[in-house]
Each structure stands twice: as structure tokens, then as C-alpha cells.
PDB file of C-alpha atoms and ligand atoms in Angstrom:
ATOM      1  CA  MET P   1      11.409 126.898 -14.148  1.00  0.00           C
ATOM      2  CA  CYS P   2      12.075 125.459 -11.168  1.00  0.00           C
ATOM      3  CA  VAL P   3      11.963 121.774 -10.480  1.00  0.00           C
ATOM      4  CA  LYS P   4       7.902 121.207  -8.959  1.00  0.00           C
ATOM      5  CA  ARG P   5       8.423 119.144  -5.007  1.00  0.00           C
ATOM      6  CA  GLY P   6       5.509 117.164  -4.451  1.00  0.00           C
ATOM      7  CA  LYS P   7       3.906 116.952  -2.491  1.00  0.00           C
ATOM      8  CA  THR P   8       2.280 114.498   0.965  1.00  0.00           C
ATOM      9  CA  PHE P   9      -1.980 113.829   0.968  1.00  0.00           C
ATOM     10  CA  ILE P  10      -2.464 111.778   4.284  1.00  0.00           C
ATOM     11  CA  ILE P  11      -4.893 109.650   3.231  1.00  0.00           C
ATOM     12  CA  CYS P  12      -7.645 108.655   6.386  1.00  0.00           C
ATOM     13  CA  GLY P  13     -11.081 106.669   6.853  1.00  0.00           C
ATOM     14  CA  PRO P  14     -12.034 104.162  10.159  1.00  0.00           C
ATOM     15  CA  SER P  15     -11.244 100.320   9.094  1.00  0.00           C
ATOM     16  CA  GLY P  16     -12.411  98.461   6.432  1.00  0.00           C
ATOM     17  CA  VAL P  17     -14.157 101.619   4.831  1.00  0.00           C
ATOM     18  CA  GLY P  18     -11.493 100.789   1.491  1.00  0.00           C
ATOM     19  CA  LYS P  19      -8.538 103.170   1.640  1.00  0.00           C
ATOM     20  CA  GLY P  20      -6.426 100.966   0.555  1.00  0.00           C
ATOM     21  CA  THR P  21      -7.814  99.910  -2.453  1.00  0.00           C
ATOM     22  CA  VAL P  22      -8.624 103.418  -3.584  1.00  0.00           C
ATOM     23  CA  VAL P  23      -4.635 103.695  -2.950  1.00  0.00           C
ATOM     24  CA  ALA P  24      -3.755  99.998  -4.325  1.00  0.00           C
ATOM     25  CA  ARG P  25      -6.224 102.011  -7.880  1.00  0.00           C
ATOM     26  CA  LEU P  26      -4.619 105.236  -7.198  1.00  0.00           C
ATOM     27  CA  LEU P  27      -0.646 103.579  -7.115  1.00  0.00           C
ATOM     28  CA  ALA P  28      -1.258 101.603  -9.994  1.00  0.00           C
ATOM     29  CA  SER P  29      -2.594 104.756 -12.952  1.00  0.00           C
ATOM     30  CA  ASP P  30       0.565 106.719 -11.574  1.00  0.00           C
ATOM     31  CA  PRO P  31       3.206 105.083 -11.687  1.00  0.00           C
ATOM     32  CA  THR P  32       5.004 108.576 -10.544  1.00  0.00           C
ATOM     33  CA  LEU P  33       3.453 108.034  -8.328  1.00  0.00           C
ATOM     34  CA  TYR P  34       5.334 107.106  -3.659  1.00  0.00           C
ATOM     35  CA  PHE P  35       2.871 104.920  -1.293  1.00  0.00           C
ATOM     36  CA  SER P  36       5.369 105.312   1.933  1.00  0.00           C
ATOM     37  CA  VAL P  37       5.849 101.514   4.161  1.00  0.00           C
ATOM     38  CA  SER P  38       4.662 101.603   7.282  1.00  0.00           C
ATOM     39  CA  ALA P  39       6.210 100.321   9.975  1.00  0.00           C
ATOM     40  CA  THR P  40       3.922  97.930  12.869  1.00  0.00           C
ATOM     41  CA  THR P  41       4.222  94.926  14.279  1.00  0.00           C
ATOM     42  CA  ARG P  42       0.746  93.822  13.697  1.00  0.00           C
ATOM     43  CA  ALA P  43       1.078  90.327  12.798  1.00  0.00           C
ATOM     44  CA  PRO P  44       0.690  90.590   8.020  1.00  0.00           C
ATOM     45  CA  ARG P  45      -2.509  89.369   6.787  1.00  0.00           C
ATOM     46  CA  PRO P  46      -2.144  86.957   3.727  1.00  0.00           C
ATOM     47  CA  GLY P  47      -0.457  87.972   1.221  1.00  0.00           C
ATOM     48  CA  GLU P  48       0.709  90.881   2.784  1.00  0.00           C
ATOM     49  CA  GLU P  49       5.389  91.410   2.224  1.00  0.00           C
ATOM     50  CA  ASN P  50       7.748  92.722   3.653  1.00  0.00           C
ATOM     51  CA  GLY P  51       8.661  95.883   2.700  1.00  0.00           C
ATOM     52  CA  VAL P  52       5.638  95.940   0.212  1.00  0.00           C
ATOM     53  CA  HIS P  53       2.580  95.976   2.786  1.00  0.00           C
ATOM     54  CA  TYR P  54       4.517  96.874   5.409  1.00  0.00           C
ATOM     55  CA  HIS P  55       7.523  96.800   8.177  1.00  0.00           C
ATOM     56  CA  PHE P  56       6.729  94.155  10.255  1.00  0.00           C
ATOM     57  CA  LEU P  57       8.513  95.154  13.209  1.00  0.00           C
ATOM     58  CA  SER P  58       9.029  93.484  16.867  1.00  0.00           C
ATOM     59  CA  MET P  59       7.977  95.498  19.792  1.00  0.00           C
ATOM     60  CA  GLU P  60      11.379  96.061  20.544  1.00  0.00           C
ATOM     61  CA  GLN P  61      12.824  96.974  16.281  1.00  0.00           C
ATOM     62  CA  PHE P  62       9.870  98.912  16.852  1.00  0.00           C
ATOM     63  CA  GLU P  63      11.204 101.188  19.746  1.00  0.00           C
ATOM     64  CA  ARG P  64      14.359 100.873  18.035  1.00  0.00           C
ATOM     65  CA  TRP P  65      12.570 103.302  15.212  1.00  0.00           C
ATOM     66  CA  ILE P  66      11.572 105.787  18.208  1.00  0.00           C
ATOM     67  CA  GLU P  67      14.563 105.674  19.572  1.00  0.00           C
ATOM     68  CA  GLU P  68      17.026 106.851  16.495  1.00  0.00           C
ATOM     69  CA  ASP P  69      13.851 109.439  15.031  1.00  0.00           C
ATOM     70  CA  GLN P  70      13.160 107.199  11.784  1.00  0.00           C
ATOM     71  CA  PHE P  71       9.386 108.652  12.166  1.00  0.00           C
ATOM     72  CA  LEU P  72       7.691 111.476  10.733  1.00  0.00           C
ATOM     73  CA  GLU P  73       4.767 109.893  12.800  1.00  0.00           C
ATOM     74  CA  HIS P  74       4.116 106.721  15.066  1.00  0.00           C
ATOM     75  CA  ALA P  75       0.858 106.128  16.925  1.00  0.00           C
ATOM     76  CA  GLN P  76      -0.963 102.799  18.079  1.00  0.00           C
ATOM     77  CA  PHE P  77      -4.563 101.928  16.764  1.00  0.00           C
ATOM     78  CA  VAL P  78      -5.860  99.039  19.206  1.00  0.00           C
ATOM     79  CA  GLY P  79      -3.576  97.525  20.320  1.00  0.00           C
ATOM     80  CA  ASN P  80      -0.603  97.740  17.704  1.00  0.00           C
ATOM     81  CA  ARG P  81       1.917 100.273  16.553  1.00  0.00           C
ATOM     82  CA  TYR P  82       2.556 102.352  13.643  1.00  0.00           C
ATOM     83  CA  GLY P  83       4.800 104.724  11.958  1.00  0.00           C
ATOM     84  CA  THR P  84       6.178 106.608   9.321  1.00  0.00           C
ATOM     85  CA  PRO P  85       9.609 105.842   8.127  1.00  0.00           C
ATOM     86  CA  GLN P  86      10.297 109.429   7.898  1.00  0.00           C
ATOM     87  CA  MET P  87      13.889 109.526   5.463  1.00  0.00           C
ATOM     88  CA  TYR P  88      11.690 107.930   1.775  1.00  0.00           C
ATOM     89  CA  VAL P  89       9.045 110.358   2.654  1.00  0.00           C
ATOM     90  CA  ASP P  90      11.350 113.174   2.210  1.00  0.00           C
ATOM     91  CA  LYS P  91      13.729 110.879  -0.896  1.00  0.00           C
ATOM     92  CA  ALA P  92      10.354 111.524  -3.054  1.00  0.00           C
ATOM     93  CA  MET P  93       9.084 114.718  -1.980  1.00  0.00           C
ATOM     94  CA  GLU P  94      12.111 115.704  -3.382  1.00  0.00           C
ATOM     95  CA  GLN P  95      11.959 113.746  -6.662  1.00  0.00           C
ATOM     96  CA  GLY P  96       8.891 115.515  -7.142  1.00  0.00           C
ATOM     97  CA  ARG P  97       6.805 112.869  -6.710  1.00  0.00           C
ATOM     98  CA  ASP P  98       4.083 112.558  -4.897  1.00  0.00           C
ATOM     99  CA  VAL P  99       3.729 110.856  -1.536  1.00  0.00           C
ATOM    100  CA  LEU P 100       0.367 109.311  -0.385  1.00  0.00           C
ATOM    101  CA  LEU P 101       0.071 108.098   3.678  1.00  0.00           C
ATOM    102  CA  ASP P 102      -2.519 105.065   4.229  1.00  0.00           C
ATOM    103  CA  ILE P 103      -2.601 106.238   8.230  1.00  0.00           C
ATOM    104  CA  GLU P 104      -4.804 106.755  11.632  1.00  0.00           C
ATOM    105  CA  ILE P 105      -6.286 109.716  12.961  1.00  0.00           C
ATOM    106  CA  GLN P 106      -3.641 110.483  15.225  1.00  0.00           C
ATOM    107  CA  GLY P 107      -0.471 110.577  12.693  1.00  0.00           C
ATOM    108  CA  ALA P 108      -2.171 112.285  11.187  1.00  0.00           C
ATOM    109  CA  ASP P 109      -2.653 115.140  13.335  1.00  0.00           C
ATOM    110  CA  GLN P 110       1.188 114.873  14.131  1.00  0.00           C
ATOM    111  CA  VAL P 111       2.132 114.842  10.067  1.00  0.00           C
ATOM    112  CA  LYS P 112      -0.121 118.447   9.919  1.00  0.00           C
ATOM    113  CA  MET P 113       1.111 120.130  12.842  1.00  0.00           C
ATOM    114  CA  LYS P 114       5.186 118.902  11.757  1.00  0.00           C
ATOM    115  CA  ARG P 115       4.139 119.885   7.563  1.00  0.00           C
ATOM    116  CA  PRO P 116       1.332 122.085   7.356  1.00  0.00           C
ATOM    117  CA  ASP P 117       0.847 121.714   3.879  1.00  0.00           C
ATOM    118  CA  THR P 118       0.514 117.990   3.790  1.00  0.00           C
ATOM    119  CA  VAL P 119      -2.879 117.749   1.915  1.00  0.00           C
ATOM    120  CA  ARG P 120      -5.671 115.607   4.916  1.00  0.00           C
ATOM    121  CA  ILE P 121      -8.398 113.684   2.816  1.00  0.00           C
ATOM    122  CA  TYR P 122     -10.973 111.824   4.908  1.00  0.00           C
ATOM    123  CA  VAL P 123     -12.597 109.158   3.278  1.00  0.00           C
ATOM    124  CA  ALA P 124     -15.778 108.034   4.526  1.00  0.00           C
ATOM    125  CA  PRO P 125     -18.382 104.277   4.352  1.00  0.00           C
ATOM    126  CA  PRO P 126     -21.785 105.364   2.627  1.00  0.00           C
ATOM    127  CA  SER P 127     -22.759 104.095   5.707  1.00  0.00           C
ATOM    128  CA  TRP P 128     -21.888 102.488   9.209  1.00  0.00           C
ATOM    129  CA  ALA P 129     -23.712  99.790   8.746  1.00  0.00           C
ATOM    130  CA  GLU P 130     -21.965  99.105   5.261  1.00  0.00           C
ATOM    131  CA  LEU P 131     -18.296  99.826   7.263  1.00  0.00           C
ATOM    132  CA  GLU P 132     -18.917  97.259   9.246  1.00  0.00           C
ATOM    133  CA  ARG P 133     -20.490  94.466   6.051  1.00  0.00           C
ATOM    134  CA  ARG P 134     -17.057  95.643   4.952  1.00  0.00           C
ATOM    135  CA  LEU P 135     -14.855  94.727   8.095  1.00  0.00           C
ATOM    136  CA  ILE P 136     -16.973  91.295   7.527  1.00  0.00           C
ATOM    137  CA  GLY P 137     -16.026  90.405   4.620  1.00  0.00           C
ATOM    138  CA  ARG P 138     -12.188  91.198   4.122  1.00  0.00           C
ATOM    139  CA  GLY P 139     -11.869  88.408   6.687  1.00  0.00           C
ATOM    140  CA  THR P 140      -8.847  89.493   8.660  1.00  0.00           C
ATOM    141  CA  GLU P 141     -10.597  90.568  11.710  1.00  0.00           C
ATOM    142  CA  ASP P 142     -12.522  88.413  13.865  1.00  0.00           C
ATOM    143  CA  MET P 143     -15.212  89.750  15.745  1.00  0.00           C
ATOM    144  CA  GLU P 144     -13.597  90.821  18.899  1.00  0.00           C
ATOM    145  CA  LYS P 145     -11.118  93.092  16.514  1.00  0.00           C
ATOM    146  CA  VAL P 146     -13.445  94.258  13.993  1.00  0.00           C
ATOM    147  CA  LYS P 147     -15.666  95.423  17.041  1.00  0.00           C
ATOM    148  CA  SER P 148     -12.689  97.291  19.136  1.00  0.00           C
ATOM    149  CA  ARG P 149     -11.984  98.207  14.707  1.00  0.00           C
ATOM    150  CA  LEU P 150     -15.391 100.338  14.105  1.00  0.00           C
ATOM    151  CA  ALA P 151     -15.546 101.645  17.944  1.00  0.00           C
ATOM    152  CA  ARG P 152     -12.715 103.420  17.028  1.00  0.00           C
ATOM    153  CA  GLY P 153     -13.719 104.403  13.790  1.00  0.00           C
ATOM    154  CA  LYS P 154     -17.086 105.919  15.422  1.00  0.00           C
ATOM    155  CA  GLU P 155     -15.187 107.530  17.431  1.00  0.00           C
ATOM    156  CA  GLU P 156     -12.545 109.203  15.104  1.00  0.00           C
ATOM    157  CA  PHE P 157     -15.456 110.464  13.103  1.00  0.00           C
ATOM    158  CA  ALA P 158     -16.293 114.270  14.722  1.00  0.00           C
ATOM    159  CA  ALA P 159     -12.520 114.957  13.792  1.00  0.00           C
ATOM    160  CA  ALA P 160     -13.775 115.069  10.314  1.00  0.00           C
ATOM    161  CA  LYS P 161     -14.909 117.262   9.498  1.00  0.00           C
ATOM    162  CA  ASP P 162     -11.082 119.943  10.320  1.00  0.00           C
ATOM    163  CA  PHE P 163      -9.565 117.484   7.170  1.00  0.00           C
ATOM    164  CA  ASP P 164      -9.462 119.060   4.887  1.00  0.00           C
ATOM    165  CA  TYR P 165     -10.892 116.818   2.273  1.00  0.00           C
ATOM    166  CA  PHE P 166     -14.218 114.789   3.062  1.00  0.00           C
ATOM    167  CA  VAL P 167     -14.611 111.563   0.216  1.00  0.00           C
ATOM    168  CA  ILE P 168     -17.266 108.994   0.396  1.00  0.00           C
ATOM    169  CA  ASN P 169     -16.612 105.696  -0.974  1.00  0.00           C
ATOM    170  CA  ASP P 170     -18.958 104.198  -2.240  1.00  0.00           C
ATOM    171  CA  THR P 171     -18.484 103.407  -5.624  1.00  0.00           C
ATOM    172  CA  VAL P 172     -14.285 102.827  -5.887  1.00  0.00           C
ATOM    173  CA  ASP P 173     -14.844 104.203  -9.591  1.00  0.00           C
ATOM    174  CA  ARG P 174     -16.095 108.087  -8.011  1.00  0.00           C
ATOM    175  CA  ALA P 175     -13.072 107.955  -5.131  1.00  0.00           C
ATOM    176  CA  VAL P 176     -10.754 106.982  -7.040  1.00  0.00           C
ATOM    177  CA  ASP P 177     -11.794 110.109  -9.291  1.00  0.00           C
ATOM    178  CA  GLU P 178     -12.393 112.117  -6.178  1.00  0.00           C
ATOM    179  CA  ILE P 179      -9.484 111.813  -4.924  1.00  0.00           C
ATOM    180  CA  ARG P 180      -7.193 112.581  -8.877  1.00  0.00           C
ATOM    181  CA  ALA P 181      -9.342 116.067  -8.524  1.00  0.00           C
ATOM    182  CA  ILE P 182      -8.791 116.754  -5.642  1.00  0.00           C
ATOM    183  CA  MET P 183      -4.563 116.402  -5.880  1.00  0.00           C
ATOM    184  CA  THR P 184      -4.758 118.003  -9.512  1.00  0.00           C
ATOM    185  CA  ALA P 185      -6.253 121.026  -7.751  1.00  0.00           C
ATOM    186  CA  GLU P 186      -3.838 120.955  -5.348  1.00  0.00           C
ATOM    187  CA  HIS P 187      -0.964 121.198  -7.846  1.00  0.00           C
ATOM    188  CA  CYS P 188      -2.847 124.300  -9.226  1.00  0.00           C
ATOM    189  CA  ARG P 189      -2.585 126.673  -6.293  1.00  0.00           C
ATOM    190  CA  PRO P 190      -0.620 130.125  -6.369  1.00  0.00           C
ATOM    191  CA  ASP P 191       1.689 129.270  -4.950  1.00  0.00           C
ATOM    192  CA  GLU P 192       3.559 126.154  -6.129  1.00  0.00           C
ATOM    193  CA  ARG P 193       2.334 127.532  -9.995  1.00  0.00           C
ATOM    194  CA  ILE P 194       4.311 131.005  -9.337  1.00  0.00           C
ATOM    195  CA  ALA P 195       7.325 129.022  -9.072  1.00  0.00           C
ATOM    196  CA  LEU P 196       6.925 127.209 -11.989  1.00  0.00           C
ATOM    197  CA  ILE P 197       7.206 130.767 -14.278  1.00  0.00           C
ATOM    198  CA  ASP P 198      10.121 131.749 -15.595  1.00  0.00           C
ATOM    199  CA  GLN P 199      10.109 135.440 -14.130  1.00  0.00           C
TER     200      GLN P 199
HETATM  201  P1  ADP F 201      -9.237  99.608   4.572  1.00  0.00           P
HETATM  202  O1  ADP F 201      -7.788  99.611   4.029  1.00  0.00           O
HETATM  203  O2  ADP F 201      -9.626 100.973   4.292  1.00  0.00           O
HETATM  204  O3  ADP F 201      -8.850  99.330   5.979  1.00  0.00           O
HETATM  205  P2  ADP F 201      -9.846  97.643   2.399  1.00  0.00           P
HETATM  206  O4  ADP F 201      -9.132  99.078   0.992  1.00  0.00           O
HETATM  207  O5  ADP F 201      -9.148  96.481   2.647  1.00  0.00           O
HETATM  208  O6  ADP F 201     -10.258  99.234   3.230  1.00  0.00           O
HETATM  209  O7  ADP F 201     -10.822  96.873   1.863  1.00  0.00           O
HETATM  210  C1  ADP F 201     -11.585  96.774   2.887  1.00  0.00           C
HETATM  211  C2  ADP F 201     -12.934  95.397   2.338  1.00  0.00           C
HETATM  212  O8  ADP F 201     -14.133  97.105   1.375  1.00  0.00           O
HETATM  213  C3  ADP F 201     -12.511  95.224   0.926  1.00  0.00           C
HETATM  214  O9  ADP F 201     -12.093  93.432   1.060  1.00  0.00           O
HETATM  215  C4  ADP F 201     -12.082  95.790   0.070  1.00  0.00           C
HETATM  216  O10 ADP F 201     -12.145  94.420  -1.068  1.00  0.00           O
HETATM  217  C5  ADP F 201     -13.429  96.471   0.094  1.00  0.00           C
HETATM  218  N1  ADP F 201     -13.743  97.718  -0.376  1.00  0.00           N
HETATM  219  C6  ADP F 201     -13.390  98.542  -0.102  1.00  0.00           C
HETATM  220  N2  ADP F 201     -13.505  99.200  -1.260  1.00  0.00           N
HETATM  221  C7  ADP F 201     -15.340  99.221  -1.595  1.00  0.00           C
HETATM  222  C8  ADP F 201     -16.050  99.666  -2.701  1.00  0.00           C
HETATM  223  N3  ADP F 201     -16.075 101.784  -2.143  1.00  0.00           N
HETATM  224  N4  ADP F 201     -17.522  99.198  -2.893  1.00  0.00           N
HETATM  225  C9  ADP F 201     -17.096  97.621  -1.538  1.00  0.00           C
HETATM  226  N5  ADP F 201     -16.185  96.932  -1.476  1.00  0.00           N
HETATM  227  C10 ADP F 201     -15.204  97.734  -1.367  1.00  0.00           C
HETATM  228  P1  5GP F 202      -4.733  97.996   9.286  1.00  0.00           P
HETATM  229  O1  5GP F 202      -4.112  97.245  10.196  1.00  0.00           O
HETATM  230  O2  5GP F 202      -5.451  97.416   8.963  1.00  0.00           O
HETATM  231  O3  5GP F 202      -3.293  97.696   8.033  1.00  0.00           O
HETATM  232  O4  5GP F 202      -4.785  99.407   9.348  1.00  0.00           O
HETATM  233  C1  5GP F 202      -5.151  99.932  10.598  1.00  0.00           C
HETATM  234  C2  5GP F 202      -4.910 100.307  10.808  1.00  0.00           C
HETATM  235  O5  5GP F 202      -3.603 102.288  11.022  1.00  0.00           O
HETATM  236  C3  5GP F 202      -5.207 102.177   9.761  1.00  0.00           C
HETATM  237  O6  5GP F 202      -6.033 102.670  10.012  1.00  0.00           O
HETATM  238  C4  5GP F 202      -4.465 102.935   8.797  1.00  0.00           C
HETATM  239  O7  5GP F 202      -3.833 103.856   7.989  1.00  0.00           O
HETATM  240  C5  5GP F 202      -3.069 102.819  10.206  1.00  0.00           C
HETATM  241  N1  5GP F 202      -1.986 103.514   9.815  1.00  0.00           N
HETATM  242  C6  5GP F 202      -1.119 101.824   8.675  1.00  0.00           C
HETATM  243  N2  5GP F 202      -0.019 102.326   8.863  1.00  0.00           N
HETATM  244  C7  5GP F 202       0.055 103.601   9.438  1.00  0.00           C
HETATM  245  C8  5GP F 202       1.178 104.527  10.117  1.00  0.00           C
HETATM  246  O8  5GP F 202       2.647 104.116   9.421  1.00  0.00           O
HETATM  247  N3  5GP F 202       1.116 105.482  10.998  1.00  0.00           N
HETATM  248  C9  5GP F 202      -0.207 105.423  11.817  1.00  0.00           C
HETATM  249  N4  5GP F 202      -0.225 106.539  11.791  1.00  0.00           N
HETATM  250  N5  5GP F 202      -1.278 104.594  11.520  1.00  0.00           N
HETATM  251  C10 5GP F 202      -1.103 103.643  10.167  1.00  0.00           C
END
């Protein structure tokens, strides 16, 4: 019987919708899941740790990582740069671990082009008013940045219909259950399952 290879799942959606919250719950309930720690040029928020939430890089360091071809994808988001280091994703998948990427839409497109078997999940808010409440309630950005993030979220929403799955984060419990169900179903596809049978 061959060893199962992990799959990559992208969690995408507007800033403040709850991606980080949902990802934290998924990780807490399944220690085999691997969260890809991104690199960013944005400043750490209170409580964020280097190497745990992000690799916090200067612009020069970020550009060096690009030159060294270290990124699976990278993109700009509201004045900052973000990228997924490729090496750890590959290592985790080879070990049979599923990988979660919390990334924005341009990065999601780049990963899907390079690796079509990646599963893209769009997480939407129950309403735009609720998204605004969550983003303001989180208290991590000033009002100008909150407005830019909301505008970017609305612009990107047009692309949501092209995703593989669409989850509404009304309650965290429900969103987490739906994402778990998607992950389970994706591992029941014939190409993966047939390879697991001794013939
Ligand atoms: P993102 O990672 O998408 O930017 P966060 O996970 O930081 O979003 O969540 C933004 C805010 O919304 C946080 O204060 C979080 O506690 C809250 N939140 C997340 N999911 C829900 C939910 N289902 N209902 C109410 N508040 C939520
Ligand atoms: P935040 O600054 O709120 O942590 O993240 C802002 C946006 O950047 C979110 O939509 C998040 O998903 C996205 N993001 C985080 N890491 C990456 C990454 O490595 N690549 C890309 N393309 N987007 C990322």
C-alpha cells in the first residue's frame, strides 16, 4: 500500500472574516495538520510571534527571498508584501500531512496555476456589515486601514464563485465543521483512493 501524500488547502477570504480564528481551531483539533507560516513585511501585532504567526521580514530580506526563489507564491496586500515559503509546504506534504495556507486571492491563483490539485476554500462573512464589525472589533488596524481592507475584500468577492468551495463563517463551529467535511471529502477522490489499494 502506498503512503498517502498530503493535500494543500487554501483558506481565502476578506480581512476580518475569521480565517485566522477558523485555522487556529482546525490546528487545535488535528495535530497532523501543517500551517504554512508566511513571510510578511508588515509589523507584528501585539501577541504575534516571529516564526509562529509570520516570519517578519524587512523589505530587503523579502526581496532576497524572492531572488533566492524561496516562495511558492507572493503578493502585495494593502501596502505590505506576503509570501509562502515553499520548502516547508513540500516537506509536510511528503510526510503525508495536509497543509493549510491562509493567503489572499492573487497568491491563491498562483498556487492553483502551479499546483492544480490544490483545493481553494473561500470564507465569506454573513454580511458586509458584520465583516466591518469584526474588523473594527479586532482593533488591530486604524480606520483608514480598516477601510482599505474592506474595499479590497469587496473587490475580490467577484472571484469567489471560481473557488472550489464557499463557506460562510456565521458561527465558527459551523465554518470549522464545513471545512473539515471538505477536507475529508477531498481525500475520498478516486485518484487518491485507488492508489491506496493493493492490486
Ligand atoms: P482574519 O484572519 O480573516 O483576518 P480573524 O480570525 O482575525 O480574521 O477574525 C477577525 C475578528 O472576528 C476577530 O476578533 C475574531 O475573534 C472575530 N470572529 C471570527 N469569527 C467569528 C464569528 N464566526 N463570529 C463572530 N466573530 C468572529
Ligand atoms: P494580515 O495582515 O491580516 O495578517 O493578512 C492580510 C492578508 O494577507 C490576508 O488576506 C491573508 O490571508 C494574506 N496573507 C497572509 N499570508 C500570505 C501569503 O503568504 N501570501 C499571500 N498571497 N497572502 C497572504
